[in-house]
Amino acid sequence: MANTKTTPAKTSANKSSTNFVAEPLFDSHRYFQQLHKNQLFSDDNPSVELFVRSVPVDDAIDDYKYTKEFLQSKGRRNEATYNLFRGETEKFLLWSWLIAKKSVVQLKRRDLESYIDFIHKPPVDWISDNVYRRFDNRNGVRSINDSWRPFTIKIPKSQRNDDIDFKKKKQNYQCSQDALKATFSTLNVYYDYLVTEDYAFGNAIASVKKDCPYVIKNSSFTEVKRLSSLQWDFILESTIKMASENVDHERTLFIIACLKTLYLRVSELSERNNWVPVMGHFWQDSDKNHWFKVFGKGAKQRDVTVPDSFLPYLERYRATRGLSGYPLSSETDPLVHKLKGSGGMTSRQLRRIVQQAFDNAYNDMIRNGFKEEAQTLKEATTHWLRHTGASMDIDSRPLKHMADELGHASMGTTDRVYVQSDHQERAKSGKKRVIESK
């Protein structure tokens, strides 16, 4: 892939040939959206411009410009889409500049194959033990967070002080199949965009993927990640205890109840540029049935039913905020409030709150002798709560109703994820096989 433009040669006399430390290139969705369409770098974040201009690649500025415009184009719809494209293109740019020492439009097929080798097993100094913000506010300036790295190994808080264990985990890191597929999908869209903009001649990603030795064509099924009944009971009980000891954790209890009982994604509770969940999104129909309005994946709006069992959690949370009764449609109070400041919360902030609840439940399980079940809880994410609620209810509710609640386009998706009827029938018939001849 060669650059189609003929640009004047740029001097690289001041650019060092030594290895550069990988630095973040694109800020969070909120700050990125504040950039004017024709503004290349943010005035509030001088570190990015300084880094890009110091990269030992002549066309680094152009690479950055077209990538920024790509993210502006693809990330307009929602934060989740922006985050996916940002993470993949950012890693790719950093590798292209710092490792391959080429512009992204100068990379040949063998270079792209080398990149896939790189992300399959990246160097340890490119890996962190947690998801960190790229930038922090310091004296009115966006400054680099030194803990950030392009790759992440998620390690439970209880193990993060074990330096030896972390070093082993970094050395043994390998890219998952889901992450590899996301890389190929993103880079394919990315190069299509560069070709459309006449910045690149072609797109070789599909052919690289076809011959990639790391891609596994999987015909097996994966069981949905969910909490066991025991784990859920401990999470609920320990969070109720947290709330009884500290009124601030009424918010934690409410978040946990929403994600599990209303089958919500964490993004559906968060404040976004095009949607702010508020108390007024709870409503009642003429038959006094309770509903909650959700703005979900794919910019689709849906209404989910609110069971009677959820109402006490809503009422006690509202009481701690000085709100009484069932929400009125005119209420504009953020659904999940900040303890300090105004407005709603981001997905990252919500995940931290849920993780604290998981950590407390883990400790309670250990104290009560459920060590094996507690170990599995270390892997749990916020999305497990949605899967847990749906999995627990799937046998007692019509499949069509569950598909509508979950926001699935078809009942087939719900069946495949939660019921897996084909696999169950196959397992049932498979049990009848015999060893001895009849």
Short mmCIF file of C-alpha atoms in Angstrom, two decimals:
data_model
loop_
_atom_site.label_atom_id
_atom_site.label_comp_id
_atom_site.label_asym_id
_atom_site.label_seq_id
_atom_site.Cartn_x
_atom_site.Cartn_y
_atom_site.Cartn_z
CA MET A 1 0.00 0.00 0.00
CA ALA A 2 1.68 3.16 -1.13
CA ASN A 3 0.76 6.74 -0.60
CA THR A 4 -1.06 8.15 -3.61
CA LYS A 5 -0.05 11.72 -2.80
CA THR A 6 3.12 13.40 -3.90
CA THR A 7 4.10 15.59 -1.01
CA PRO A 8 7.31 17.53 -0.50
CA ALA A 9 9.93 15.58 1.39
CA LYS A 10 10.03 16.47 5.06
CA THR A 11 13.23 16.64 6.97
CA SER A 12 13.78 14.06 9.66
CA ALA A 13 17.04 15.48 10.91
CA ASN A 14 15.60 16.25 14.31
CA LYS A 15 13.89 12.88 14.70
CA SER A 16 15.69 10.33 16.80
CA SER A 17 16.06 6.76 15.55
CA THR A 18 15.96 5.39 19.08
CA ASN A 19 12.96 3.45 20.35
CA PHE A 20 10.08 5.67 21.40
CA VAL A 21 7.77 4.94 24.30
CA ALA A 22 4.22 4.33 23.08
CA GLU A 23 2.02 7.29 24.03
CA PRO A 24 -1.74 7.73 23.64
CA LEU A 25 -2.91 9.63 20.57
CA PHE A 26 -6.65 10.19 20.93
CA ASP A 27 -8.53 11.40 23.99
CA SER A 28 -11.85 10.11 25.34
CA HIS A 29 -15.00 10.50 23.27
CA ARG A 30 -16.08 13.52 25.28
CA TYR A 31 -12.88 15.50 24.62
CA PHE A 32 -12.49 14.21 21.08
CA GLN A 33 -15.95 15.51 20.19
CA GLN A 34 -14.89 19.00 21.28
CA LEU A 35 -12.29 19.15 18.52
CA HIS A 36 -13.36 21.24 15.57
CA LYS A 37 -13.63 19.25 12.34
CA ASN A 38 -10.67 21.10 10.80
CA GLN A 39 -8.63 21.25 14.00
CA LEU A 40 -5.80 18.72 13.95
CA PHE A 41 -4.60 18.88 17.56
CA SER A 42 -6.27 20.03 20.75
CA ASP A 43 -4.92 23.20 22.34
CA ASP A 44 -5.60 21.63 25.75
CA ASN A 45 -3.48 18.57 24.98
CA PRO A 46 -0.04 19.67 23.72
CA SER A 47 1.58 16.29 24.44
CA VAL A 48 -0.09 14.63 21.44
CA GLU A 49 1.17 17.17 18.91
CA LEU A 50 4.64 17.06 20.45
CA PHE A 51 4.73 13.27 20.22
CA VAL A 52 3.40 13.00 16.64
CA ARG A 53 5.80 15.64 15.35
CA SER A 54 8.72 13.83 16.98
CA VAL A 55 7.93 10.45 15.42
CA PRO A 56 10.71 9.32 13.00
CA VAL A 57 8.31 8.90 10.05
CA ASP A 58 7.93 11.59 7.43
CA ASP A 59 4.18 11.13 6.88
CA ALA A 60 3.22 10.72 10.55
CA ILE A 61 1.28 14.01 10.54
CA ASP A 62 -0.77 12.90 7.53
CA ASP A 63 -1.36 9.47 9.10
CA TYR A 64 -2.63 11.16 12.22
CA LYS A 65 -4.81 13.59 10.25
CA TYR A 66 -6.58 10.88 8.24
CA THR A 67 -6.98 8.66 11.30
CA LYS A 68 -8.52 11.54 13.24
CA GLU A 69 -10.96 12.17 10.40
CA PHE A 70 -11.71 8.43 10.25
CA LEU A 71 -12.58 8.43 13.96
CA GLN A 72 -14.69 11.56 13.55
CA SER A 73 -16.62 9.82 10.78
CA LYS A 74 -17.08 6.42 12.41
CA GLY A 75 -17.38 7.58 16.02
CA ARG A 76 -20.24 10.00 15.49
CA ARG A 77 -22.96 7.53 16.42
CA ASN A 78 -21.89 6.50 19.90
CA GLU A 79 -19.03 6.27 22.37
CA ALA A 80 -18.70 2.47 22.18
CA THR A 81 -18.05 2.55 18.43
CA TYR A 82 -15.52 5.34 18.88
CA ASN A 83 -13.70 3.44 21.63
CA LEU A 84 -13.40 0.30 19.49
CA PHE A 85 -12.02 2.12 16.44
CA ARG A 86 -9.80 4.35 18.56
CA GLY A 87 -8.16 1.46 20.40
CA GLU A 88 -7.36 -0.54 17.27
CA THR A 89 -6.18 2.32 15.04
CA GLU A 90 -4.14 3.84 17.85
CA LYS A 91 -2.23 0.60 18.42
CA PHE A 92 -1.74 0.24 14.68
CA LEU A 93 -0.36 3.76 14.26
CA LEU A 94 2.02 3.35 17.18
CA TRP A 95 3.35 0.05 15.81
CA SER A 96 3.67 1.43 12.28
CA TRP A 97 5.61 4.49 13.46
CA LEU A 98 7.68 3.10 16.32
CA ILE A 99 8.31 -0.51 15.29
CA ALA A 100 7.98 -0.66 11.49
CA LYS A 101 9.06 3.00 11.19
CA LYS A 102 6.77 3.52 8.21
CA SER A 103 3.64 5.40 7.34
CA VAL A 104 0.50 3.23 7.40
CA VAL A 105 0.20 3.73 3.63
CA GLN A 106 3.73 2.44 3.04
CA LEU A 107 3.07 -0.92 4.72
CA LYS A 108 3.19 -3.96 2.47
CA ARG A 109 1.46 -7.27 3.05
CA ARG A 110 4.46 -8.72 4.88
CA ASP A 111 4.43 -5.67 7.17
CA LEU A 112 0.78 -6.27 8.01
CA GLU A 113 1.56 -9.91 8.74
CA SER A 114 4.31 -8.73 11.09
CA TYR A 115 1.79 -6.50 12.85
CA ILE A 116 -0.53 -9.44 13.46
CA ASP A 117 2.44 -11.35 14.91
CA PHE A 118 3.08 -8.32 17.11
CA ILE A 119 -0.44 -8.02 18.55
CA HIS A 120 -0.67 -11.79 18.99
CA LYS A 121 2.17 -11.52 21.50
CA PRO A 122 3.10 -7.88 22.21
CA PRO A 123 6.20 -6.84 24.19
CA VAL A 124 5.72 -6.67 27.93
CA ASP A 125 6.41 -2.93 28.11
CA TRP A 126 3.31 -2.34 25.95
CA ILE A 127 1.03 -4.13 28.47
CA SER A 128 -0.64 -2.76 31.60
CA ASP A 129 -2.44 -4.52 34.46
CA ASN A 130 -5.65 -2.51 34.18
CA VAL A 131 -7.64 -0.20 31.92
CA TYR A 132 -6.28 3.28 32.57
CA ARG A 133 -7.35 6.67 31.27
CA ARG A 134 -5.10 7.96 28.52
CA PHE A 135 -5.01 11.49 29.87
CA ASP A 136 -5.64 13.32 33.16
CA ASN A 137 -6.52 16.94 33.84
CA ARG A 138 -3.59 18.76 35.42
CA ASN A 139 -3.77 22.52 35.90
CA GLY A 140 -6.16 22.93 32.99
CA VAL A 141 -4.09 20.79 30.63
CA ARG A 142 -4.70 17.23 29.43
CA SER A 143 -1.57 15.33 30.46
CA ILE A 144 -0.49 11.77 29.67
CA ASN A 145 -1.31 9.12 32.26
CA ASP A 146 2.00 7.27 32.66
CA SER A 147 0.18 4.04 33.63
CA TRP A 148 -1.55 3.73 30.25
CA ARG A 149 -0.38 1.08 27.76
CA PRO A 150 -1.82 0.00 24.37
CA PHE A 151 -2.58 -3.53 25.65
CA THR A 152 -4.21 -4.61 28.91
CA ILE A 153 -4.28 -7.71 31.06
CA LYS A 154 -7.16 -7.49 33.49
CA ILE A 155 -5.92 -8.56 36.90
CA PRO A 156 -8.12 -8.59 40.04
CA LYS A 157 -7.23 -5.93 42.59
CA SER A 158 -6.23 -8.62 45.07
CA GLN A 159 -3.41 -9.73 42.75
CA ARG A 160 -2.11 -6.41 41.43
CA ASN A 161 0.57 -6.10 44.07
CA ASP A 162 2.10 -9.42 43.08
CA ASP A 163 4.83 -8.16 40.71
CA ILE A 164 6.17 -11.63 39.94
CA ASP A 165 2.75 -12.97 38.98
CA PHE A 166 2.07 -9.92 36.82
CA LYS A 167 5.38 -10.32 34.97
CA LYS A 168 4.51 -13.94 34.20
CA LYS A 169 1.07 -12.93 32.95
CA LYS A 170 2.58 -10.29 30.67
CA GLN A 171 5.12 -12.75 29.31
CA ASN A 172 2.37 -15.30 28.64
CA TYR A 173 -0.04 -12.79 27.10
CA GLN A 174 -1.63 -13.82 23.81
CA CYS A 175 -4.30 -12.03 21.83
CA SER A 176 -7.74 -13.65 22.18
CA GLN A 177 -9.79 -14.73 19.18
CA ASP A 178 -12.36 -12.01 19.82
CA ALA A 179 -9.64 -9.35 20.00
CA LEU A 180 -8.00 -10.67 16.83
CA LYS A 181 -11.30 -10.57 14.94
CA ALA A 182 -11.88 -7.00 16.15
CA THR A 183 -8.44 -6.02 14.87
CA PHE A 184 -9.06 -7.43 11.39
CA SER A 185 -12.56 -5.92 11.19
CA THR A 186 -11.40 -2.47 12.26
CA LEU A 187 -8.33 -2.38 10.02
CA ASN A 188 -10.41 -3.52 7.07
CA VAL A 189 -12.84 -0.60 7.56
CA TYR A 190 -9.90 1.72 8.24
CA TYR A 191 -8.08 0.93 4.99
CA ASP A 192 -11.32 1.09 3.02
CA TYR A 193 -11.68 4.62 4.35
CA LEU A 194 -8.10 5.56 3.44
CA VAL A 195 -8.63 4.23 -0.10
CA THR A 196 -11.87 6.21 -0.42
CA GLU A 197 -10.01 9.33 0.69
CA ASP A 198 -7.27 8.67 -1.91
CA TYR A 199 -4.66 8.33 0.81
CA ALA A 200 -3.91 4.64 0.18
CA PHE A 201 -3.84 2.56 -3.01
CA GLY A 202 -5.45 -0.62 -1.69
CA ASN A 203 -6.55 -2.81 1.19
CA ALA A 204 -4.72 -6.09 1.84
CA ILE A 205 -6.31 -6.85 5.22
CA ALA A 206 -8.71 -9.51 3.89
CA SER A 207 -5.92 -11.53 2.30
CA VAL A 208 -3.78 -11.25 5.44
CA LYS A 209 -6.67 -12.54 7.53
CA LYS A 210 -7.29 -15.42 5.13
CA ASP A 211 -3.78 -16.80 5.66
CA CYS A 212 -3.42 -15.82 9.31
CA PRO A 213 -2.21 -18.79 11.41
CA TYR A 214 -3.83 -17.43 14.57
CA VAL A 215 -7.43 -17.27 13.35
CA ILE A 216 -9.40 -20.31 14.47
CA LYS A 217 -12.55 -21.22 12.57
CA ASN A 218 -14.73 -22.20 15.49
CA SER A 219 -17.74 -24.48 14.96
CA SER A 220 -18.22 -25.09 18.68
CA PHE A 221 -20.55 -23.08 20.89
CA THR A 222 -19.55 -20.87 23.79
CA GLU A 223 -21.58 -20.89 26.95
CA VAL A 224 -22.75 -17.42 27.90
CA LYS A 225 -20.73 -15.82 30.70
CA ARG A 226 -22.98 -15.45 33.74
CA LEU A 227 -22.96 -15.59 37.51
CA SER A 228 -24.04 -18.71 39.35
CA SER A 229 -27.02 -18.43 41.70
CA LEU A 230 -24.63 -18.59 44.64
CA GLN A 231 -22.44 -15.79 43.27
CA TRP A 232 -25.46 -13.60 42.53
CA ASP A 233 -26.84 -14.16 46.04
CA PHE A 234 -23.53 -13.10 47.58
CA ILE A 235 -23.29 -10.02 45.34
CA LEU A 236 -26.82 -8.91 46.22
CA GLU A 237 -26.46 -9.59 49.94
CA SER A 238 -23.03 -7.97 50.27
CA THR A 239 -24.19 -4.89 48.31
CA ILE A 240 -27.28 -4.55 50.51
CA LYS A 241 -24.94 -4.69 53.50
CA MET A 242 -22.72 -2.00 51.92
CA ALA A 243 -25.78 0.22 51.45
CA SER A 244 -26.94 -0.29 55.05
CA GLU A 245 -23.51 0.76 56.34
CA ASN A 246 -22.99 3.68 53.96
CA VAL A 247 -25.89 5.46 52.30
CA ASP A 248 -23.69 6.32 49.30
CA HIS A 249 -23.81 2.64 48.32
CA GLU A 250 -27.56 2.85 47.74
CA ARG A 251 -26.38 3.98 44.33
CA THR A 252 -24.25 0.81 44.00
CA LEU A 253 -27.24 -1.36 44.91
CA PHE A 254 -29.45 0.44 42.39
CA ILE A 255 -26.90 -0.02 39.59
CA ILE A 256 -26.53 -3.73 40.35
CA ALA A 257 -30.31 -4.17 40.40
CA CYS A 258 -30.75 -2.32 37.09
CA LEU A 259 -28.11 -4.28 35.19
CA LYS A 260 -29.33 -7.68 36.37
CA THR A 261 -33.10 -7.24 36.63
CA LEU A 262 -33.71 -4.97 33.63
CA TYR A 263 -31.10 -6.80 31.46
CA LEU A 264 -29.23 -3.56 30.74
CA ARG A 265 -25.83 -3.02 29.21
CA VAL A 266 -23.66 -0.70 31.28
CA SER A 267 -23.64 1.79 28.38
CA GLU A 268 -27.44 2.00 28.67
CA LEU A 269 -27.08 3.44 32.18
CA SER A 270 -24.35 5.90 31.21
CA GLU A 271 -24.50 9.49 30.07
CA ARG A 272 -23.67 9.89 26.39
CA ASN A 273 -23.56 12.80 23.96
CA ASN A 274 -26.86 11.84 22.37
CA TRP A 275 -28.66 10.42 25.41
CA VAL A 276 -28.83 11.05 29.13
CA PRO A 277 -30.80 8.47 31.17
CA VAL A 278 -33.08 10.31 33.60
CA MET A 279 -35.62 9.34 36.23
CA GLY A 280 -38.41 10.38 33.86
CA HIS A 281 -37.57 7.40 31.64
CA PHE A 282 -39.48 5.24 34.12
CA TRP A 283 -43.16 5.36 33.17
CA GLN A 284 -46.52 3.63 33.65
CA ASP A 285 -49.08 2.64 31.05
CA SER A 286 -52.86 2.90 31.44
CA ASP A 287 -52.96 -0.53 33.13
CA LYS A 288 -50.40 0.58 35.75
CA ASN A 289 -47.66 -1.61 34.26
CA HIS A 290 -44.17 -0.24 34.90
CA TRP A 291 -41.68 0.38 32.08
CA PHE A 292 -38.23 1.87 31.54
CA LYS A 293 -37.19 3.61 28.33
CA VAL A 294 -33.74 2.53 27.05
CA PHE A 295 -31.52 3.95 24.32
CA GLY A 296 -29.46 0.93 23.34
CA LYS A 297 -27.03 -0.63 20.93
CA GLY A 298 -27.29 0.48 17.29
CA ALA A 299 -29.02 3.74 18.33
CA LYS A 300 -32.25 1.79 18.91
CA GLN A 301 -34.76 2.77 21.55
CA ARG A 302 -36.79 0.15 23.41
CA ASP A 303 -38.96 -0.14 26.50
CA VAL A 304 -38.23 -2.84 29.06
CA THR A 305 -40.69 -4.06 31.66
CA VAL A 306 -40.01 -3.22 35.30
CA PRO A 307 -41.02 -6.06 37.64
CA ASP A 308 -42.67 -5.39 40.99
CA SER A 309 -39.62 -6.84 42.76
CA PHE A 310 -37.50 -3.99 41.40
CA LEU A 311 -39.69 -1.18 42.79
CA PRO A 312 -38.37 -1.29 46.40
CA TYR A 313 -34.80 -0.80 45.09
CA LEU A 314 -35.94 2.17 43.00
CA GLU A 315 -37.84 3.68 45.93
CA ARG A 316 -35.00 3.36 48.46
CA TYR A 317 -32.49 4.83 45.99
CA ARG A 318 -34.80 7.75 45.23
CA ALA A 319 -35.33 8.35 48.95
CA THR A 320 -31.58 8.83 49.49
CA ARG A 321 -31.66 11.50 46.78
CA GLY A 322 -34.59 13.34 48.30
CA LEU A 323 -37.01 12.05 45.66
CA SER A 324 -40.30 10.43 46.62
CA GLY A 325 -42.79 8.09 45.02
CA TYR A 326 -42.65 6.65 41.52
CA PRO A 327 -40.82 8.88 38.99
CA LEU A 328 -42.87 11.37 37.01
CA SER A 329 -42.34 11.58 33.25
CA SER A 330 -41.30 15.22 33.69
CA GLU A 331 -38.37 14.40 36.00
CA THR A 332 -34.98 15.27 34.51
CA ASP A 333 -32.77 14.15 37.40
CA PRO A 334 -29.94 11.89 36.14
CA LEU A 335 -30.83 8.24 36.61
CA VAL A 336 -27.46 7.48 38.24
CA HIS A 337 -26.04 10.55 39.96
CA LYS A 338 -22.53 11.61 40.84
CA LEU A 339 -21.76 11.97 44.53
CA LYS A 340 -19.71 15.06 43.69
CA GLY A 341 -20.57 17.33 40.80
CA SER A 342 -23.57 17.27 38.52
CA GLY A 343 -24.83 15.15 35.66
CA GLY A 344 -24.81 11.43 34.99
CA MET A 345 -21.96 8.92 34.98
CA THR A 346 -19.75 7.44 32.27
CA SER A 347 -19.52 3.73 31.51
CA ARG A 348 -16.05 3.64 33.03
CA GLN A 349 -17.28 5.13 36.31
CA LEU A 350 -20.18 2.68 36.44
CA ARG A 351 -17.85 -0.28 35.87
CA ARG A 352 -15.67 0.81 38.77
CA ILE A 353 -18.66 0.89 41.09
CA VAL A 354 -19.79 -2.57 39.99
CA GLN A 355 -16.25 -3.92 40.36
CA GLN A 356 -16.20 -2.74 43.97
CA ALA A 357 -19.41 -4.69 44.60
CA PHE A 358 -17.85 -7.77 42.97
CA ASP A 359 -14.70 -7.41 45.11
CA ASN A 360 -16.78 -7.23 48.30
CA ALA A 361 -18.77 -10.31 47.29
CA TYR A 362 -15.53 -12.14 46.54
CA ASN A 363 -14.20 -11.41 50.02
CA ASP A 364 -17.49 -12.53 51.60
CA MET A 365 -17.40 -15.80 49.65
CA ILE A 366 -13.83 -16.49 50.76
CA ARG A 367 -14.74 -15.83 54.41
CA ASN A 368 -17.66 -18.24 54.10
CA GLY A 369 -15.58 -21.05 52.62
CA PHE A 370 -16.68 -20.80 48.96
CA LYS A 371 -13.15 -20.43 47.61
CA GLU A 372 -13.70 -22.18 44.26
CA GLU A 373 -16.85 -20.21 43.40
CA ALA A 374 -15.10 -17.01 44.49
CA GLN A 375 -12.23 -17.59 42.06
CA THR A 376 -14.63 -17.59 39.10
CA LEU A 377 -16.08 -14.30 40.32
CA LYS A 378 -12.70 -12.67 39.69
CA GLU A 379 -13.34 -12.96 35.94
CA ALA A 380 -16.79 -11.36 36.10
CA THR A 381 -17.56 -8.13 34.26
CA THR A 382 -20.57 -5.82 34.37
CA HIS A 383 -22.01 -7.59 31.30
CA TRP A 384 -22.32 -10.80 33.29
CA LEU A 385 -25.17 -9.17 35.22
CA ARG A 386 -27.24 -8.75 32.05
CA HIS A 387 -26.51 -12.35 31.05
CA THR A 388 -27.34 -13.57 34.54
CA GLY A 389 -30.73 -11.89 34.65
CA ALA A 390 -31.68 -13.14 31.18
CA SER A 391 -30.42 -16.68 31.84
CA MET A 392 -32.39 -16.93 35.08
CA ASP A 393 -35.61 -15.72 33.43
CA ILE A 394 -35.39 -17.40 30.03
CA ASP A 395 -37.28 -20.55 31.06
CA SER A 396 -40.19 -18.68 32.63
CA ARG A 397 -40.90 -16.11 29.93
CA PRO A 398 -41.84 -16.38 26.23
CA LEU A 399 -38.83 -16.20 23.90
CA LYS A 400 -40.37 -13.29 21.97
CA HIS A 401 -40.76 -11.29 25.17
CA MET A 402 -37.14 -11.92 26.15
CA ALA A 403 -35.91 -10.89 22.69
CA ASP A 404 -37.81 -7.60 22.96
CA GLU A 405 -36.52 -6.94 26.49
CA LEU A 406 -32.92 -7.61 25.49
CA GLY A 407 -33.11 -5.53 22.33
CA HIS A 408 -32.33 -8.45 20.02
CA ALA A 409 -33.32 -8.08 16.37
CA SER A 410 -34.72 -11.63 16.28
CA MET A 411 -35.71 -14.46 18.60
CA GLY A 412 -33.00 -16.52 16.90
CA THR A 413 -30.34 -14.40 18.58
CA THR A 414 -31.94 -14.87 21.99
CA ASP A 415 -32.28 -18.61 21.44
CA ARG A 416 -28.68 -18.95 20.26
CA VAL A 417 -27.25 -16.97 23.20
CA TYR A 418 -29.44 -18.05 26.11
CA VAL A 419 -31.47 -21.14 25.18
CA GLN A 420 -29.11 -22.94 22.77
CA SER A 421 -31.91 -25.39 21.96
CA ASP A 422 -29.98 -27.07 19.09
CA HIS A 423 -27.04 -27.80 21.40
CA GLN A 424 -29.34 -29.07 24.13
CA GLU A 425 -31.08 -31.45 21.74
CA ARG A 426 -27.73 -32.67 20.43
CA ALA A 427 -26.47 -33.26 23.96
CA LYS A 428 -29.67 -35.14 24.81
CA SER A 429 -29.41 -37.46 21.80
CA GLY A 430 -25.67 -37.87 22.36
CA LYS A 431 -26.23 -39.39 25.78
CA LYS A 432 -27.92 -42.41 24.16
CA ARG A 433 -24.76 -43.65 22.45
CA VAL A 434 -23.47 -47.01 23.67
CA ILE A 435 -20.10 -48.73 23.72
CA GLU A 436 -21.23 -52.36 23.42
CA SER A 437 -22.75 -53.63 20.19
CA LYS A 438 -26.42 -54.59 20.39
#
